[in-house]
Amino acid sequence: MKKKTMKGLFSALFTLAMLVGMMTAMTFTASAAPTEITEIKSVISAEHVPKAGMEVDHFTPNVPDGEHYSRPWNGADWYDSNGVRIAPTVNHHYDLGYEFEAGHTYYADYQYTASDGYVFAQNPTITLTGPDPSMFTYEIIDRWDNNESVTVRYTFTIPGEFENADINKVSMMYYGLPKDGGKKPDRCNVIYNNCTITCEEWNAGTWGSDANWGVYAEDGSNAPTFLAGNTYVHMIELTAKEGY
């Protein structure tokens, strides 16, 4: 009888120990819940406040030291007031808008990622400090990875009188020139502002030559072969956007 009592007592103590262990594990799991970030703070320095004539990618909202989140990269998607993306590149053509223009409205989307153990609250306060923060409005437009990452959109209008200036910035940066015996010319970067490319083709001979190659297949299979010593012309037609 005593043996059975001892065995029963041992069994009860073992069960109690298991229950305490489970409760401890449950308590530990509950305490590991991520902490919510209730405010997204950014600082804009004087040299980064958008001004007429400044390049668009100079606007950078910096994360203050000690915050539990970061911007994983410095780039951003830029848009004009019509919602047209003006950076980054689309294929091998850039429409950068180049410089902020007086009286025009722009917006940029920047990503923020929480540190380990943190997530962004559903409606965090967004605070931008620095010179003239009143020219900005901001909102969260996207969130993912279980609220570990968010995208904040900054919208601002450049002070000054609205103007549609003449287009005066077009440049071409070649990856490389066509090679002897090659069938497909290497693409170049075409940089412009406030216009679009409406036609692009290669000519053999001179501008306006009858030997127009037109638009060739992506693999270049229907393009003539480049021959050393011959002259070729790369024609790109640019059409100004409305109002320019």
C-alpha positions as MATLAB code, in Angstrom:
seq = 'MKKKTMKGLFSALFTLAMLVGMMTAMTFTASAAPTEITEIKSVISAEHVPKAGMEVDHFTPNVPDGEHYSRPWNGADWYDSNGVRIAPTVNHHYDLGYEFEAGHTYYADYQYTASDGYVFAQNPTITLTGPDPSMFTYEIIDRWDNNESVTVRYTFTIPGEFENADINKVSMMYYGLPKDGGKKPDRCNVIYNNCTITCEEWNAGTWGSDANWGVYAEDGSNAPTFLAGNTYVHMIELTAKEGY';
ca = [
       0.000    0.000    0.000;
       2.818    2.328    0.796;
       4.473    1.525   -2.509;
       1.294    2.428   -4.377;
       0.995    5.633   -2.361;
       4.584    6.586   -3.113;
       4.131    5.793   -6.800;
       0.950    7.869   -6.872;
       2.692   10.761   -5.132;
       5.625   10.564   -7.534;
       3.217   10.500  -10.487;
       1.365   13.555   -9.171;
       4.596   15.462   -8.621;
       5.803   14.581  -12.133;
       2.504   15.762  -13.654;
       2.682   19.003  -11.668;
       6.250   19.596  -12.866;
       5.152   19.111  -16.469;
       2.271   21.557  -16.029;
       4.567   24.176  -14.499;
       6.994   23.690  -17.380;
       4.213   24.125  -19.946;
       2.942   27.249  -18.209;
       6.474   28.664  -18.158;
       6.851   27.948  -21.864;
       3.465   29.562  -22.591;
       4.428   32.609  -20.536;
       7.734   32.896  -22.415;
       5.979   32.673  -25.802;
       3.475   35.358  -24.845;
       6.193   37.717  -23.651;
       7.978   37.444  -27.059;
       5.175   39.287  -28.900;
       6.620   42.107  -31.088;
       6.544   45.677  -29.828;
       4.501   48.144  -31.903;
       6.082   51.260  -33.368;
       3.526   54.018  -32.878;
       5.425   56.908  -34.488;
       7.571   57.127  -37.632;
      10.016   59.984  -37.308;
      12.071   61.412  -40.157;
      14.380   64.407  -40.412;
      15.014   66.447  -43.533;
      18.166   68.543  -43.575;
      18.302   72.032  -45.079;
      20.226   70.878  -48.150;
      17.570   68.212  -48.869;
      14.503   70.482  -48.812;
      13.194   70.399  -52.415;
      13.724   73.646  -54.331;
      13.143   74.710  -57.922;
      16.132   73.637  -59.983;
      17.215   70.865  -57.579;
      17.563   67.318  -58.910;
      14.658   65.133  -57.844;
      16.665   62.478  -56.015;
      18.152   64.953  -53.524;
      15.116   64.725  -51.210;
      15.998   62.241  -48.455;
      13.983   61.819  -45.223;
      16.581   60.533  -42.753;
      15.765   58.199  -39.846;
      16.980   59.675  -36.520;
      19.481   57.706  -34.456;
      18.054   55.285  -31.900;
      14.824   54.471  -33.739;
      13.692   50.858  -34.055;
      13.394   50.956  -37.865;
      15.477   51.959  -40.873;
      15.284   52.779  -44.571;
      16.856   49.730  -46.256;
      17.954   51.724  -49.313;
      18.224   55.359  -50.393;
      16.252   55.048  -53.606;
      12.579   55.889  -54.007;
       9.806   55.796  -56.577;
       9.152   59.338  -57.790;
       5.944   60.587  -59.410;
       4.642   63.841  -60.802;
       1.202   65.262  -60.003;
      -0.345   63.144  -62.786;
       0.888   59.948  -61.160;
       3.509   59.371  -63.870;
       6.638   57.714  -62.506;
       9.684   59.873  -63.196;
      12.295   57.605  -61.573;
      13.847   55.095  -61.421;
      14.625   53.710  -64.878;
      12.085   52.018  -67.077;
      13.968   49.659  -69.388;
      16.841   51.689  -70.818;
      14.999   55.018  -70.919;
      14.852   57.487  -68.063;
      12.213   60.153  -67.607;
      13.744   61.829  -64.613;
      11.874   65.091  -64.598;
      15.476   66.051  -63.936;
      14.831   69.045  -61.689;
      12.028   70.209  -59.439;
      10.009   72.970  -61.075;
       8.363   75.885  -59.296;
       4.652   75.460  -58.647;
       4.661   71.740  -59.482;
       3.620   68.929  -57.132;
       5.598   65.718  -56.672;
       5.496   62.714  -54.430;
       8.044   60.094  -53.414;
       7.565   56.683  -51.789;
      10.114   55.563  -49.190;
      10.220   52.173  -47.473;
      10.810   51.626  -43.753;
      11.645   48.280  -42.134;
      11.265   47.545  -38.415;
      14.096   46.128  -36.320;
      13.874   42.570  -34.973;
      11.125   42.251  -32.399;
       9.174   45.296  -33.668;
       6.248   45.914  -36.026;
       4.497   49.079  -37.168;
       1.160   49.903  -35.560;
      -1.900   50.112  -37.797;
      -2.081   53.914  -37.618;
       1.288   55.249  -36.490;
       1.880   58.982  -36.306;
       4.222   60.269  -39.026;
       6.431   63.175  -38.009;
       8.783   65.052  -40.357;
      11.054   67.659  -38.830;
      13.453   70.129  -40.411;
      13.194   73.365  -42.408;
       9.688   74.127  -43.688;
       7.996   70.799  -42.880;
       4.610   72.432  -43.585;
       5.193   72.074  -47.347;
       4.844   68.273  -46.960;
       1.979   65.895  -46.405;
       2.588   62.201  -45.746;
       0.711   58.928  -45.399;
       1.301   55.172  -45.283;
       0.251   53.659  -48.609;
       1.434   50.062  -48.191;
       2.491   47.546  -45.550;
       3.725   43.951  -45.781;
       5.640   41.176  -43.947;
       3.075   41.195  -41.113;
       3.525   44.939  -40.561;
       7.319   44.695  -40.364;
       7.654   46.980  -43.407;
       5.693   50.011  -44.599;
       5.864   52.514  -47.453;
       5.411   56.198  -46.620;
       4.427   58.642  -49.368;
       5.707   62.212  -49.065;
       3.832   64.774  -51.177;
       5.011   68.355  -51.640;
       4.568   71.370  -53.906;
       7.626   73.387  -54.874;
       7.153   77.064  -53.886;
       7.012   79.619  -56.672;
       4.958   80.449  -59.731;
       3.820   77.513  -61.845;
       5.754   77.251  -65.106;
       6.020   74.782  -67.975;
       9.587   75.460  -68.999;
      11.098   74.600  -72.350;
      12.704   71.165  -72.483;
      16.435   71.704  -72.344;
      17.927   68.479  -71.013;
      18.472   65.496  -73.289;
      21.551   63.290  -73.190;
      22.564   59.798  -74.296;
      24.899   57.500  -72.394;
      25.867   54.473  -74.444;
      26.488   51.091  -72.867;
      28.585   50.422  -75.971;
      28.621   51.030  -79.704;
      27.609   48.528  -82.404;
      30.374   46.079  -83.274;
      31.596   44.809  -86.625;
      29.614   41.701  -87.498;
      27.035   42.335  -84.809;
      23.339   42.129  -85.659;
      21.870   43.900  -82.664;
      23.210   47.319  -81.544;
      23.885   47.757  -77.854;
      21.255   49.852  -76.117;
      22.046   53.283  -74.795;
      20.616   55.167  -71.833;
      18.474   58.040  -73.042;
      17.954   60.699  -70.389;
      15.377   63.422  -70.949;
      12.771   65.399  -69.063;
       9.105   66.192  -69.650;
       8.855   64.292  -72.915;
       8.473   60.720  -74.127;
      10.201   58.581  -76.751;
       7.703   58.020  -79.550;
      10.016   56.383  -82.092;
      13.461   54.781  -82.067;
      15.269   53.192  -85.012;
      18.621   52.688  -86.693;
      19.427   53.829  -90.231;
      22.167   52.635  -92.517;
      23.852   55.561  -94.242;
      22.635   59.029  -93.296;
      19.720   60.602  -91.452;
      16.573   60.024  -93.484;
      18.177   57.245  -95.501;
      15.895   54.906  -97.415;
      17.720   52.010  -95.756;
      15.598   52.367  -92.628;
      15.940   49.436  -90.267;
      12.840   50.245  -88.303;
      12.189   48.453  -85.045;
      13.995   45.116  -84.898;
      13.140   42.048  -82.876;
      14.325   41.834  -79.280;
      16.945   39.247  -80.238;
      18.040   41.332  -83.253;
      17.300   38.477  -85.655;
      15.711   40.763  -88.267;
      18.364   43.516  -88.055;
      21.055   43.836  -90.743;
      24.647   43.128  -89.788;
      26.914   46.024  -88.836;
      30.002   46.249  -91.051;
      33.234   48.006  -90.169;
      33.830   51.229  -92.097;
      30.141   51.944  -92.741;
      28.127   54.813  -91.258;
      25.001   54.230  -89.205;
      22.533   56.618  -87.612;
      20.582   55.992  -84.404;
      17.357   58.021  -84.556;
      15.284   58.746  -81.450;
      12.109   60.826  -81.702;
      11.121   62.721  -78.551;
       7.667   64.269  -78.116;
       7.036   66.887  -75.429;
       4.441   66.220  -72.778;
       1.306   68.335  -72.754;
       2.096   71.923  -71.799;
       5.790   71.744  -72.738;
];
